[in-house]
Short mmCIF file of C-alpha atoms and ligand atoms in Angstrom, two decimals:
data_model
loop_
_atom_site.label_atom_id
_atom_site.label_comp_id
_atom_site.label_asym_id
_atom_site.label_seq_id
_atom_site.Cartn_x
_atom_site.Cartn_y
_atom_site.Cartn_z
CA MET N 13 0.00 0.00 0.00
CA PRO N 14 1.48 3.41 -0.89
CA LYS N 15 2.33 5.65 2.03
CA SER N 16 -0.09 8.50 2.62
CA MET N 17 1.34 11.80 1.40
CA ASP N 18 -1.11 13.63 3.68
CA ALA N 19 0.32 11.80 6.70
CA ILE N 20 3.90 12.57 5.62
CA MET N 21 3.09 16.25 5.08
CA ALA N 22 1.31 16.43 8.45
CA LEU N 23 4.33 14.93 10.21
CA CYS N 24 6.67 17.32 8.35
CA LYS N 25 4.65 20.26 9.63
CA ARG N 26 4.12 18.90 13.16
CA ARG N 27 7.80 18.14 13.74
CA GLY N 28 9.17 21.26 12.06
CA PHE N 29 10.59 19.80 8.85
CA VAL N 30 8.68 21.77 6.20
CA TYR N 31 6.33 24.76 6.43
CA GLN N 32 4.39 26.51 3.74
CA ALA N 33 6.24 29.75 2.86
CA SER N 34 4.44 32.92 4.05
CA GLU N 35 1.84 30.76 5.77
CA ILE N 36 0.61 33.65 7.93
CA TYR N 37 -0.41 35.43 4.71
CA GLY N 38 -2.16 32.40 3.29
CA GLY N 39 0.95 30.90 1.70
CA ILE N 40 2.46 31.43 -1.73
CA ASN N 41 2.02 28.71 -4.30
CA GLY N 42 5.18 26.80 -5.18
CA PHE N 43 7.33 28.01 -2.26
CA TRP N 44 8.21 26.05 0.88
CA ASP N 45 10.32 26.86 3.92
CA TYR N 46 12.25 24.39 6.03
CA GLY N 47 11.72 24.33 9.78
CA PRO N 48 14.51 23.64 12.28
CA LEU N 49 14.67 19.89 11.61
CA GLY N 50 14.17 20.24 7.85
CA ALA N 51 16.89 22.89 7.58
CA GLN N 52 19.35 20.59 9.37
CA LEU N 53 18.27 17.56 7.31
CA LYS N 54 18.84 19.47 4.07
CA LYS N 55 22.21 20.71 5.33
CA ASN N 56 23.20 17.12 6.09
CA LEU N 57 22.19 16.10 2.56
CA ARG N 58 24.07 19.04 1.03
CA ASP N 59 27.14 18.26 3.17
CA ALA N 60 27.01 14.59 2.16
CA TRP N 61 26.93 15.61 -1.52
CA TRP N 62 29.78 18.11 -1.01
CA GLN N 63 31.86 15.51 0.81
CA ASP N 64 31.28 12.66 -1.64
CA MET N 65 31.35 14.70 -4.87
CA ILE N 66 33.96 17.40 -4.21
CA LEU N 67 36.13 16.76 -1.14
CA ASN N 68 36.47 12.98 -1.54
CA PRO N 69 34.86 12.37 -4.92
CA CYS N 70 33.20 8.99 -5.38
CA TRP N 71 34.57 7.77 -2.02
CA GLY N 72 38.08 7.61 -3.49
CA ARG N 73 37.06 5.31 -6.36
CA GLN N 74 39.17 5.21 -9.49
CA GLY N 75 37.69 6.64 -12.65
CA PRO N 76 37.85 4.86 -16.01
CA ASP N 77 41.31 6.40 -16.55
CA GLY N 78 42.63 4.50 -13.51
CA ASP N 79 43.17 7.67 -11.43
CA ARG N 80 41.28 9.09 -8.48
CA VAL N 81 38.42 11.34 -9.53
CA ARG N 82 39.29 15.03 -9.14
CA CYS N 83 36.75 17.78 -8.45
CA VAL N 84 36.86 21.37 -7.23
CA PRO N 85 34.13 23.56 -5.71
CA LEU N 86 32.72 26.81 -7.03
CA GLU N 87 30.13 29.35 -5.94
CA THR N 88 28.47 31.48 -8.58
CA ARG N 89 25.63 34.01 -8.45
CA ILE N 90 21.92 33.60 -8.98
CA ILE N 91 22.00 36.56 -11.35
CA GLN N 92 24.39 36.23 -14.27
CA HIS N 93 24.86 38.40 -17.35
CA PRO N 94 21.63 38.03 -19.39
CA LYS N 95 23.69 36.83 -22.38
CA THR N 96 24.44 33.69 -20.33
CA TRP N 97 20.85 32.59 -20.82
CA VAL N 98 20.84 33.44 -24.48
CA ALA N 99 23.94 31.27 -24.95
CA SER N 100 22.52 28.41 -22.89
CA GLY N 101 19.32 28.44 -24.91
CA HIS N 102 17.11 29.34 -21.96
CA VAL N 103 15.96 32.70 -23.30
CA GLY N 104 14.93 31.28 -26.62
CA GLY N 105 14.30 27.71 -25.74
CA PHE N 106 13.55 27.20 -22.05
CA ASN N 107 10.03 27.13 -23.17
CA ASP N 108 8.03 24.19 -22.12
CA PRO N 109 4.95 24.01 -24.31
CA MET N 110 1.82 24.77 -22.27
CA VAL N 111 -1.86 24.22 -22.69
CA ASP N 112 -4.38 26.63 -21.18
CA CYS N 113 -7.90 25.79 -20.10
CA ARG N 114 -10.27 28.45 -21.41
CA GLU N 115 -12.87 27.54 -18.77
CA THR N 116 -10.87 27.25 -15.52
CA LYS N 117 -8.02 29.58 -16.60
CA ASN N 118 -5.53 26.96 -15.39
CA ARG N 119 -2.33 26.52 -17.36
CA TYR N 120 -0.58 23.14 -17.60
CA ARG N 121 2.73 21.94 -18.94
CA PHE N 122 1.83 19.98 -22.06
CA ASP N 123 3.99 16.99 -21.11
CA HIS N 124 2.49 16.86 -17.60
CA VAL N 125 -1.10 16.25 -18.68
CA SER N 126 -2.33 12.66 -18.92
CA VAL N 127 -5.58 11.42 -20.43
CA PHE N 128 -7.91 8.50 -19.70
CA VAL N 129 -8.94 6.89 -22.98
CA PRO N 130 -11.00 3.72 -23.51
CA ALA N 131 -8.99 0.49 -23.33
CA SER N 132 -10.83 -0.55 -26.50
CA GLY N 133 -9.34 2.41 -28.41
CA ASP N 134 -12.37 4.15 -29.93
CA PRO N 135 -14.17 6.61 -27.62
CA GLY N 136 -17.08 7.06 -30.06
CA ASP N 137 -18.92 10.20 -29.04
CA LYS N 138 -17.58 10.06 -25.47
CA PRO N 139 -15.02 12.62 -24.21
CA LEU N 140 -11.39 11.92 -23.33
CA PHE N 141 -10.66 12.73 -19.68
CA ALA N 142 -7.53 14.78 -19.00
CA PHE N 143 -5.91 14.92 -15.56
CA ILE N 144 -2.68 15.73 -13.73
CA GLN N 145 -1.09 12.69 -12.12
CA GLY N 146 -1.06 12.94 -8.33
CA SER N 147 -3.65 15.73 -8.22
CA PRO N 148 -7.33 15.39 -7.18
CA SER N 149 -8.29 15.54 -10.87
CA GLU N 150 -6.90 12.01 -11.31
CA ALA N 151 -9.49 10.20 -9.17
CA LYS N 152 -12.30 12.47 -10.35
CA GLN N 153 -11.63 11.89 -14.03
CA LEU N 154 -11.03 8.15 -13.57
CA LYS N 155 -14.52 7.81 -12.10
CA LYS N 156 -16.05 9.64 -15.08
CA ALA N 157 -13.97 7.68 -17.58
CA GLU N 158 -14.99 4.33 -16.09
CA LYS N 159 -18.61 5.40 -16.19
CA ALA N 160 -18.27 6.50 -19.81
CA PHE N 161 -16.38 3.57 -21.26
CA GLY N 162 -15.70 0.90 -18.62
CA GLN N 163 -12.03 0.11 -18.64
CA ALA N 164 -9.74 3.12 -19.12
CA VAL N 165 -6.05 3.35 -19.90
CA VAL N 166 -3.68 6.31 -19.45
CA VAL N 167 -1.90 8.02 -22.34
CA PRO N 168 0.00 11.34 -22.38
CA LEU N 169 -1.84 14.35 -23.82
CA THR N 170 1.17 14.75 -26.14
CA SER N 171 0.00 11.57 -27.95
CA ILE N 172 -3.45 13.02 -28.71
CA PRO N 173 -3.55 14.81 -32.09
CA PRO N 174 -4.59 18.48 -31.77
CA ALA N 175 -7.56 17.71 -34.06
CA SER N 176 -8.99 15.62 -31.18
CA PHE N 177 -8.57 18.37 -28.54
CA PRO N 178 -12.24 19.39 -28.90
CA LYS N 179 -13.11 15.99 -27.41
CA VAL N 180 -10.86 16.41 -24.34
CA LEU N 181 -12.37 17.33 -20.98
CA GLY N 182 -9.76 19.45 -19.13
CA PRO N 183 -8.58 18.37 -15.65
CA ASP N 184 -10.98 20.60 -13.70
CA ALA N 185 -13.34 21.68 -16.47
CA ASP N 186 -17.06 21.01 -16.81
CA LYS N 187 -17.26 21.43 -20.60
CA VAL N 188 -15.24 19.51 -23.20
CA GLY N 189 -12.94 21.20 -25.67
CA THR N 190 -11.64 23.97 -23.43
CA LEU N 191 -7.93 23.09 -23.70
CA THR N 192 -5.93 25.21 -26.12
CA GLU N 193 -3.32 23.75 -28.40
CA PRO N 194 0.17 23.75 -26.84
CA ARG N 195 1.94 27.13 -26.76
CA GLN N 196 5.36 28.29 -25.64
CA PHE N 197 5.82 29.86 -22.20
CA ASN N 198 9.10 30.91 -20.63
CA LEU N 199 9.82 29.50 -17.17
CA MET N 200 12.49 32.04 -16.16
CA PHE N 201 11.74 34.69 -13.53
CA LYS N 202 12.58 38.17 -14.80
CA THR N 203 13.94 40.99 -12.69
CA TYR N 204 15.68 44.35 -13.20
CA VAL N 205 19.23 45.26 -12.19
CA GLY N 206 19.76 48.87 -11.12
CA ALA N 207 17.39 51.71 -10.42
CA THR N 208 15.95 52.51 -13.83
CA ALA N 209 14.12 49.26 -14.57
CA THR N 210 14.04 49.72 -18.33
CA ASP N 211 14.08 46.89 -20.88
CA ASP N 212 17.87 47.23 -21.01
CA ASP N 213 18.11 46.33 -17.32
CA VAL N 214 16.31 43.00 -17.55
CA ALA N 215 18.04 40.10 -15.84
CA TYR N 216 16.91 36.58 -14.95
CA LEU N 217 16.96 34.48 -11.80
CA ARG N 218 18.92 31.39 -12.81
CA PRO N 219 16.83 28.36 -13.72
CA GLU N 220 19.84 26.09 -13.07
CA THR N 221 23.24 26.49 -11.43
CA ALA N 222 25.17 24.79 -14.25
CA GLN N 223 25.65 27.84 -16.48
CA GLY N 224 27.61 29.73 -13.80
CA ILE N 225 30.08 26.83 -13.85
CA PHE N 226 30.49 26.92 -17.64
CA ALA N 227 30.97 30.69 -17.55
CA GLN N 228 33.84 30.28 -15.05
CA PHE N 229 35.45 27.25 -16.71
CA LYS N 230 38.33 29.31 -18.17
CA ASN N 231 39.06 31.07 -14.86
CA VAL N 232 39.18 27.77 -12.99
CA VAL N 233 41.54 26.23 -15.55
CA ASP N 234 43.76 29.35 -15.64
CA THR N 235 43.99 29.95 -11.88
CA THR N 236 44.17 26.46 -10.38
CA ARG N 237 46.23 23.40 -11.20
CA VAL N 238 43.33 21.28 -12.42
CA LYS N 239 43.93 19.05 -15.41
CA LEU N 240 41.41 17.21 -17.48
CA PRO N 241 39.53 15.08 -16.57
CA PHE N 242 38.10 17.00 -13.62
CA GLY N 243 34.80 18.24 -12.27
CA ILE N 244 33.53 21.57 -10.97
CA GLY N 245 30.70 21.27 -8.47
CA ASN N 246 28.36 23.63 -6.68
CA THR N 247 25.11 23.79 -4.79
CA GLY N 248 22.65 26.64 -4.90
CA THR N 249 19.17 27.99 -5.38
CA SER N 250 17.46 27.93 -8.76
CA PHE N 251 14.12 29.36 -9.83
CA ARG N 252 11.56 28.18 -12.34
CA ASN N 253 8.17 29.76 -12.73
CA GLU N 254 6.56 26.32 -12.87
CA VAL N 255 3.08 26.51 -14.27
CA THR N 256 1.60 23.94 -11.95
CA PRO N 257 3.75 23.61 -8.83
CA ARG N 258 2.56 20.52 -7.00
CA ASN N 259 3.27 17.41 -4.97
CA PHE N 260 4.61 19.21 -1.90
CA THR N 261 8.21 20.31 -2.51
CA PHE N 262 8.65 18.06 -5.57
CA ARG N 263 7.80 20.76 -8.09
CA SER N 264 8.54 24.13 -6.49
CA ARG N 265 9.26 27.52 -7.99
CA GLU N 266 12.37 27.98 -5.86
CA PHE N 267 14.56 24.96 -5.16
CA GLU N 268 18.12 23.95 -4.51
CA GLN N 269 20.34 22.05 -6.89
CA ALA N 270 23.62 20.20 -6.44
CA GLU N 271 25.30 20.05 -9.82
CA LEU N 272 28.62 18.77 -11.04
CA GLU N 273 30.01 19.50 -14.48
CA PHE N 274 32.65 16.91 -15.26
CA PHE N 275 34.99 17.87 -18.12
CA CYS N 276 36.82 15.20 -20.09
CA HIS N 277 38.32 14.33 -23.47
CA PRO N 278 35.62 13.54 -26.05
CA ASP N 279 37.07 10.06 -26.65
CA GLN N 280 36.63 9.14 -22.97
CA SER N 281 33.26 10.76 -22.48
CA MET N 282 31.05 7.69 -22.85
CA GLU N 283 33.11 5.83 -20.26
CA TRP N 284 32.80 8.75 -17.85
CA PHE N 285 29.07 8.89 -18.48
CA ALA N 286 28.78 5.20 -17.51
CA PHE N 287 30.95 5.83 -14.46
CA TRP N 288 28.87 8.73 -13.13
CA ARG N 289 25.60 6.98 -13.92
CA ALA N 290 26.67 4.06 -11.70
CA PHE N 291 28.16 6.16 -8.91
CA ARG N 292 25.14 8.44 -8.56
CA MET N 293 22.89 5.44 -8.13
CA ASP N 294 25.24 3.97 -5.47
CA TRP N 295 25.29 7.32 -3.70
CA TRP N 296 21.53 7.63 -3.33
CA GLU N 297 21.42 4.00 -2.20
CA SER N 298 24.03 4.72 0.48
CA LEU N 299 21.71 7.31 2.02
CA GLY N 300 18.92 4.80 2.50
CA LEU N 301 17.05 4.78 -0.83
CA ALA N 302 18.13 1.25 -1.72
CA GLY N 303 15.46 -1.10 -3.02
CA GLU N 304 12.57 -1.21 -5.42
CA ASN N 305 11.64 2.45 -4.94
CA LEU N 306 14.82 3.62 -6.67
CA ARG N 307 15.69 3.06 -10.32
CA LEU N 308 17.82 4.32 -13.17
CA TYR N 309 15.89 5.27 -16.25
CA ASP N 310 17.76 5.65 -19.54
CA THR N 311 16.29 8.42 -21.68
CA PRO N 312 15.37 7.00 -25.09
CA LYS N 313 17.47 8.55 -27.88
CA LYS N 314 14.43 10.24 -29.42
CA ASP N 315 13.72 12.16 -26.18
CA LEU N 316 17.28 13.49 -25.70
CA ALA N 317 18.07 17.18 -26.27
CA HIS N 318 19.48 17.67 -29.77
CA TYR N 319 23.05 18.15 -28.45
CA ALA N 320 23.03 15.36 -25.84
CA PHE N 321 24.81 12.06 -26.44
CA ALA N 322 23.12 10.14 -23.62
CA GLY N 323 21.04 10.72 -20.50
CA SER N 324 19.83 8.74 -17.49
CA ASP N 325 17.65 9.79 -14.60
CA VAL N 326 17.83 8.53 -11.03
CA GLU N 327 14.17 8.16 -10.15
CA TYR N 328 12.29 7.50 -6.94
CA ARG N 329 8.84 6.07 -6.53
CA PHE N 330 7.18 8.86 -4.49
CA PRO N 331 3.78 8.14 -2.90
CA PHE N 332 2.24 10.59 -5.40
CA THR N 333 3.90 8.99 -8.44
CA ASP N 334 3.27 5.39 -7.36
CA PRO N 335 3.27 3.04 -9.28
CA GLY N 336 5.33 5.41 -11.47
CA PHE N 337 8.55 7.23 -10.59
CA GLY N 338 9.67 10.87 -10.33
CA GLU N 339 13.10 12.31 -11.24
CA LEU N 340 15.58 12.94 -8.41
CA GLU N 341 18.62 13.60 -10.52
CA GLY N 342 19.45 13.82 -14.20
CA ILE N 343 22.79 12.55 -15.50
CA ALA N 344 23.44 13.98 -18.93
CA HIS N 345 26.20 13.62 -21.48
CA ARG N 346 26.05 17.17 -22.86
CA GLY N 347 28.91 16.86 -25.32
CA SER N 348 30.67 20.18 -25.94
CA PHE N 349 27.39 22.08 -26.34
CA ASP N 350 27.60 24.47 -23.38
CA LEU N 351 31.24 25.52 -23.72
CA SER N 352 30.82 25.94 -27.49
CA GLN N 353 27.76 28.10 -26.99
CA HIS N 354 29.47 30.35 -24.42
CA GLN N 355 32.55 30.57 -26.64
CA GLU N 356 30.39 31.70 -29.54
CA HIS N 357 28.32 34.23 -27.56
CA SER N 358 31.18 35.70 -25.49
CA GLY N 359 33.86 35.64 -28.17
CA ILE N 360 36.26 34.17 -25.57
CA LYS N 361 38.06 30.94 -26.38
CA LEU N 362 36.94 28.17 -24.07
CA ASP N 363 38.98 25.31 -25.46
CA TYR N 364 41.52 23.37 -23.44
CA PHE N 365 45.15 22.66 -24.23
CA ASP N 366 45.96 19.12 -23.13
CA GLN N 367 49.66 19.07 -22.24
CA GLU N 368 49.64 15.40 -21.30
CA LEU N 369 48.18 14.51 -24.68
CA GLN N 370 50.76 16.72 -26.34
CA VAL N 371 53.60 14.78 -24.63
CA GLU N 372 51.96 11.49 -25.54
CA LEU N 373 51.60 12.47 -29.20
CA GLN N 374 55.18 13.81 -29.33
CA ALA N 375 56.44 10.48 -28.00
CA LYS N 376 54.54 8.78 -30.82
CA GLY N 377 56.27 11.02 -33.34
CA VAL N 378 53.09 12.77 -34.49
CA ALA N 379 53.73 15.85 -36.61
CA LYS N 380 53.76 19.28 -34.89
CA GLU N 381 50.78 20.72 -36.76
CA GLU N 382 48.78 17.58 -36.10
CA ILE N 383 49.61 17.79 -32.35
CA ALA N 384 48.58 21.44 -32.24
CA LYS N 385 45.23 20.41 -33.70
CA ARG N 386 44.58 17.33 -31.59
CA ALA N 387 45.82 18.56 -28.19
CA ARG N 388 43.55 21.58 -28.23
CA TYR N 389 39.86 20.82 -27.98
CA ILE N 390 36.59 21.77 -26.33
CA PRO N 391 36.03 19.22 -23.57
CA HIS N 392 32.94 17.10 -23.33
CA VAL N 393 30.80 17.39 -20.23
CA ILE N 394 29.04 14.82 -18.08
CA GLU N 395 26.54 16.49 -15.78
CA PRO N 396 25.08 14.78 -12.72
CA ALA N 397 22.42 17.34 -11.67
CA ALA N 398 20.62 16.53 -8.44
CA GLY N 399 17.79 18.32 -6.67
CA LEU N 400 18.34 18.69 -2.93
CA ASP N 401 14.67 19.40 -2.21
CA ARG N 402 13.53 16.38 -4.16
CA GLY N 403 16.31 14.40 -2.48
CA ALA N 404 15.19 15.50 0.98
CA LEU N 405 11.59 14.66 0.07
CA ALA N 406 12.53 11.19 -1.19
CA LEU N 407 14.49 10.53 2.01
CA LEU N 408 11.54 11.66 4.14
CA CYS N 409 9.07 9.53 2.15
CA GLU N 410 11.32 6.47 2.31
CA ALA N 411 11.93 6.97 6.06
CA TYR N 412 8.26 7.44 6.95
CA THR N 413 7.00 4.28 8.62
CA LEU N 414 3.64 3.48 10.11
CA ASP N 415 3.82 0.59 12.56
CA ASP N 416 0.67 0.12 14.64
CA SER N 417 2.38 -2.44 16.86
CA ARG N 418 4.54 0.29 18.40
CA PRO N 419 3.43 2.55 21.20
CA SER N 420 4.25 5.46 18.85
CA PRO N 421 3.15 4.21 15.44
CA GLU N 422 4.74 6.90 13.24
CA LEU N 423 8.49 7.09 12.88
CA LEU N 424 11.12 8.30 10.44
CA ARG N 425 13.79 5.72 9.76
CA LEU N 426 16.27 8.30 8.50
CA HIS N 427 19.82 7.21 7.77
CA PRO N 428 22.03 8.40 10.70
CA ARG N 429 24.10 10.49 8.27
CA ILE N 430 21.02 12.45 7.23
CA ALA N 431 19.08 12.50 10.51
CA PRO N 432 18.91 16.09 11.82
CA ILE N 433 19.06 14.95 15.46
CA LYS N 434 21.91 12.52 15.96
CA ALA N 435 21.16 11.55 19.57
CA ALA N 436 18.97 12.55 22.50
CA VAL N 437 19.82 12.44 26.20
CA PHE N 438 17.02 11.99 28.74
CA PRO N 439 17.13 11.97 32.52
CA LEU N 440 14.43 9.41 33.47
CA VAL N 441 13.15 11.80 36.13
CA ASN N 442 14.07 15.40 36.67
CA LYS N 443 15.59 14.85 40.13
CA ASP N 444 17.87 12.60 42.21
CA GLY N 445 21.02 13.85 40.45
CA MET N 446 19.91 12.55 37.03
CA PRO N 447 19.58 15.96 35.30
CA GLU N 448 23.17 16.83 36.21
CA VAL N 449 24.55 13.59 34.73
CA ALA N 450 22.38 14.10 31.63
CA GLN N 451 23.71 17.65 31.20
CA ARG N 452 27.30 16.45 31.42
CA LEU N 453 26.74 13.67 28.88
CA HIS N 454 24.88 16.07 26.58
CA ALA N 455 27.73 18.60 26.73
CA ASP N 456 30.26 15.86 25.95
CA LEU N 457 28.28 14.51 22.97
CA PHE N 458 27.61 18.02 21.71
CA LYS N 459 31.35 18.71 21.64
CA ARG N 460 32.03 15.54 19.66
CA PHE N 461 29.07 15.30 17.31
CA GLY N 462 27.52 18.78 17.32
CA HIS N 463 29.17 19.66 13.99
CA SER N 464 27.11 17.03 12.18
CA GLY N 465 23.69 17.59 13.70
CA LEU N 466 21.64 18.34 16.76
CA ILE N 467 22.04 16.65 20.14
CA GLU N 468 18.86 16.93 22.20
CA LEU N 469 18.50 17.17 25.95
CA ASP N 470 14.96 16.74 27.17
CA ALA N 471 13.60 16.24 30.67
CA LYS N 472 9.92 17.05 30.10
CA GLN N 473 6.98 14.62 29.86
CA SER N 474 6.95 10.85 30.34
CA ILE N 475 9.84 8.86 28.91
CA GLY N 476 7.44 7.15 26.45
CA LYS N 477 6.35 10.50 25.02
CA ARG N 478 9.95 11.63 24.72
CA TYR N 479 10.84 8.46 22.77
CA ALA N 480 7.80 8.99 20.54
CA ARG N 481 8.87 12.58 19.75
CA MET N 482 12.35 11.42 18.82
CA ASP N 483 10.97 8.58 16.64
CA GLU N 484 8.90 11.08 14.68
CA ALA N 485 11.92 13.37 14.36
CA GLY N 486 13.99 10.46 13.01
CA CYS N 487 16.55 10.57 15.87
CA PRO N 488 18.38 7.22 15.65
CA PHE N 489 19.58 6.92 19.27
CA CYS N 490 18.21 7.90 22.70
CA LEU N 491 20.29 7.68 25.86
CA THR N 492 18.50 7.52 29.19
CA ILE N 493 19.99 8.29 32.58
CA ASP N 494 18.23 6.29 35.33
CA GLY N 495 18.79 5.02 38.86
CA GLU N 496 21.40 2.53 37.69
CA THR N 497 23.43 5.27 36.08
CA LEU N 498 24.08 6.70 39.51
CA THR N 499 25.03 3.36 41.06
CA HIS N 500 26.70 1.50 38.13
CA GLN N 501 27.76 4.28 35.72
CA THR N 502 25.62 2.83 32.92
CA VAL N 503 22.92 4.27 30.66
CA THR N 504 20.38 2.71 28.32
CA LEU N 505 20.84 3.15 24.59
CA ARG N 506 17.59 2.85 22.64
CA ASP N 507 17.61 2.05 18.95
CA ARG N 508 14.87 3.91 17.04
CA ASP N 509 14.20 1.22 14.45
CA THR N 510 13.86 -1.78 16.76
CA GLY N 511 12.82 0.07 19.93
CA ARG N 512 15.27 -2.20 21.76
CA GLN N 513 17.39 -0.93 24.62
CA GLU N 514 20.80 -2.04 25.73
CA ARG N 515 22.70 -1.04 28.83
CA ILE N 516 26.17 0.35 28.25
CA ALA N 517 28.85 2.02 30.35
CA ILE N 518 28.44 5.78 30.25
CA ASP N 519 32.08 6.33 29.35
CA GLN N 520 31.67 4.12 26.26
CA VAL N 521 28.81 6.20 24.85
CA PRO N 522 30.94 8.55 22.68
CA SER N 523 32.95 5.80 20.98
CA LEU N 524 29.87 3.64 20.44
CA LEU N 525 27.98 6.56 18.92
CA ALA N 526 30.98 7.44 16.75
CA ASP N 527 30.78 3.91 15.29
CA LYS N 528 27.04 4.04 14.78
CA LEU N 529 27.03 7.52 13.24
CA ALA N 530 29.96 6.88 10.89
CA PRO N 531 28.84 7.21 7.22
P1 ATP Z 623 11.32 17.91 -14.50
O1 ATP Z 623 11.28 17.14 -15.80
O2 ATP Z 623 10.78 17.16 -13.34
O3 ATP Z 623 10.77 19.31 -14.64
P2 ATP Z 623 14.00 18.59 -15.21
O4 ATP Z 623 14.41 17.40 -16.04
O5 ATP Z 623 13.57 19.83 -15.88
O6 ATP Z 623 12.86 18.12 -14.14
P3 ATP Z 623 16.67 19.30 -14.55
O7 ATP Z 623 16.68 20.51 -15.37
O8 ATP Z 623 17.40 18.07 -15.04
O9 ATP Z 623 15.16 18.91 -14.18
O10 ATP Z 623 17.18 19.70 -13.09
C1 ATP Z 623 17.97 18.83 -12.27
C2 ATP Z 623 17.25 18.52 -10.98
O11 ATP Z 623 16.73 19.70 -10.37
C3 ATP Z 623 16.03 17.61 -11.13
O12 ATP Z 623 16.40 16.25 -11.20
C4 ATP Z 623 15.28 17.91 -9.85
O13 ATP Z 623 15.77 17.15 -8.76
C5 ATP Z 623 15.57 19.38 -9.61
N1 ATP Z 623 14.41 20.19 -10.05
C6 ATP Z 623 14.13 20.62 -11.29
N2 ATP Z 623 12.99 21.35 -11.31
C7 ATP Z 623 12.54 21.36 -10.03
C8 ATP Z 623 11.42 21.95 -9.38
N3 ATP Z 623 10.54 22.69 -10.04
N4 ATP Z 623 11.27 21.77 -8.04
C9 ATP Z 623 12.17 21.03 -7.34
N5 ATP Z 623 13.25 20.46 -7.89
C10 ATP Z 623 13.45 20.62 -9.21
#
């Protein structure tokens, strides 16, 4: 049975993971804030990405060239020169075709609309029932479709010829034929730089972080000692004026990306693509998404962007996509498209001179002119582009567990590396010297583990309620100070997932926790 998204959202609110942005003003569609636990959870996810992609890329694995993978960090701005977005194709082409509903005034992304059609094929004089997967229109339209033609199957609206649009009943419409044919609509947020706000001052909020990396490629090569193959990685906020933001944080108008652009020789690019495709899947699995809810989907050739050589998506089966999957991360082989575009639009050379290749070719006796030609090239790029908000949401959905046999049936089985609260210390009662011991243990653990997450100290309410709160917050370990602590210097360590407790010496707590919290 799929997990209830309503229950997950309720827990996220109740325990301070995710709040609606501007809630006191009625909210603002497509924007979400993170509460204290959500902010720490996202930081842990961002830090894990930074650690495993930039500081110690791929856990020290060798790349296809037999060397350790090398990556450097970068931080670029949300607002770039507007020409950036002309070069990248976003000004002209970041246009997802849209359909409007003349009756409800809703606007939908063409490729997001699905339609119930009769399993038998021919609808006769019956309408076709359009809906948005995961929205209330899905159940409503299914009911109507089953009434109209018994068994219904789902097809994308993109497969319906425009000549049949007059037969389509829009997702929330009462009359048929109210959907327009698909039209272009730009997803970039516009703003003005400077005081005058004329057309010449238009700038855009970035729809992806990648282009800042391409624009600084030359500076990174010229000012550091990086040599191909290497990656440049960053995390940061991106904006897309999504037409139908939905499914909690999954499709937001402001979101955070973690993107790596990995530059390599064109001849080695397919091997690097295969390498990153495999590593990114292993990485998400290592954070607790292992199993049938995670998959790699290879984009069919016909659906690739015109410049792309290959593409795969890491996808997760969210409760609202079940039995289907939603994209967590795209891994794209972008060829030399981006650097070539920026070279053309800026007039600055963005090719790379490969000294190692030059030496290799010299040793082979290749002619000078030939070397000059072959050792200078525009690198190919493999881009693993992850969404941190979608990642956090997938981790929360996967962790959410309903177990009626427990005294506190709802819990979050978050991986210790991601859990915002690493451990909680409880004095069993708030007297008899227990609070003092608890405070000392808390201070000690805070010193050792406080850099990676929160350490709670809580003396209020019954011990059962305190455990229940920590289970819902996804805290993996609770330590309780009781009467025996005072006589035998031991505490109980409770494991969130099993609810089992073991008694351990208080002075062993830090080393035991260090083992359990290690990535
Ligand atoms: P989709 O097809 O779902 O719109 P996309 O293929 O356009 O996504 P990319 O441009 O590949 O997405 O962006 C990389 C990652 O950024 C995505 O895998 C996703 O995790 C995240 N992302 C993209 N758009 C959004 C959004 N509106 N809200 C939250 N995360 C997003």
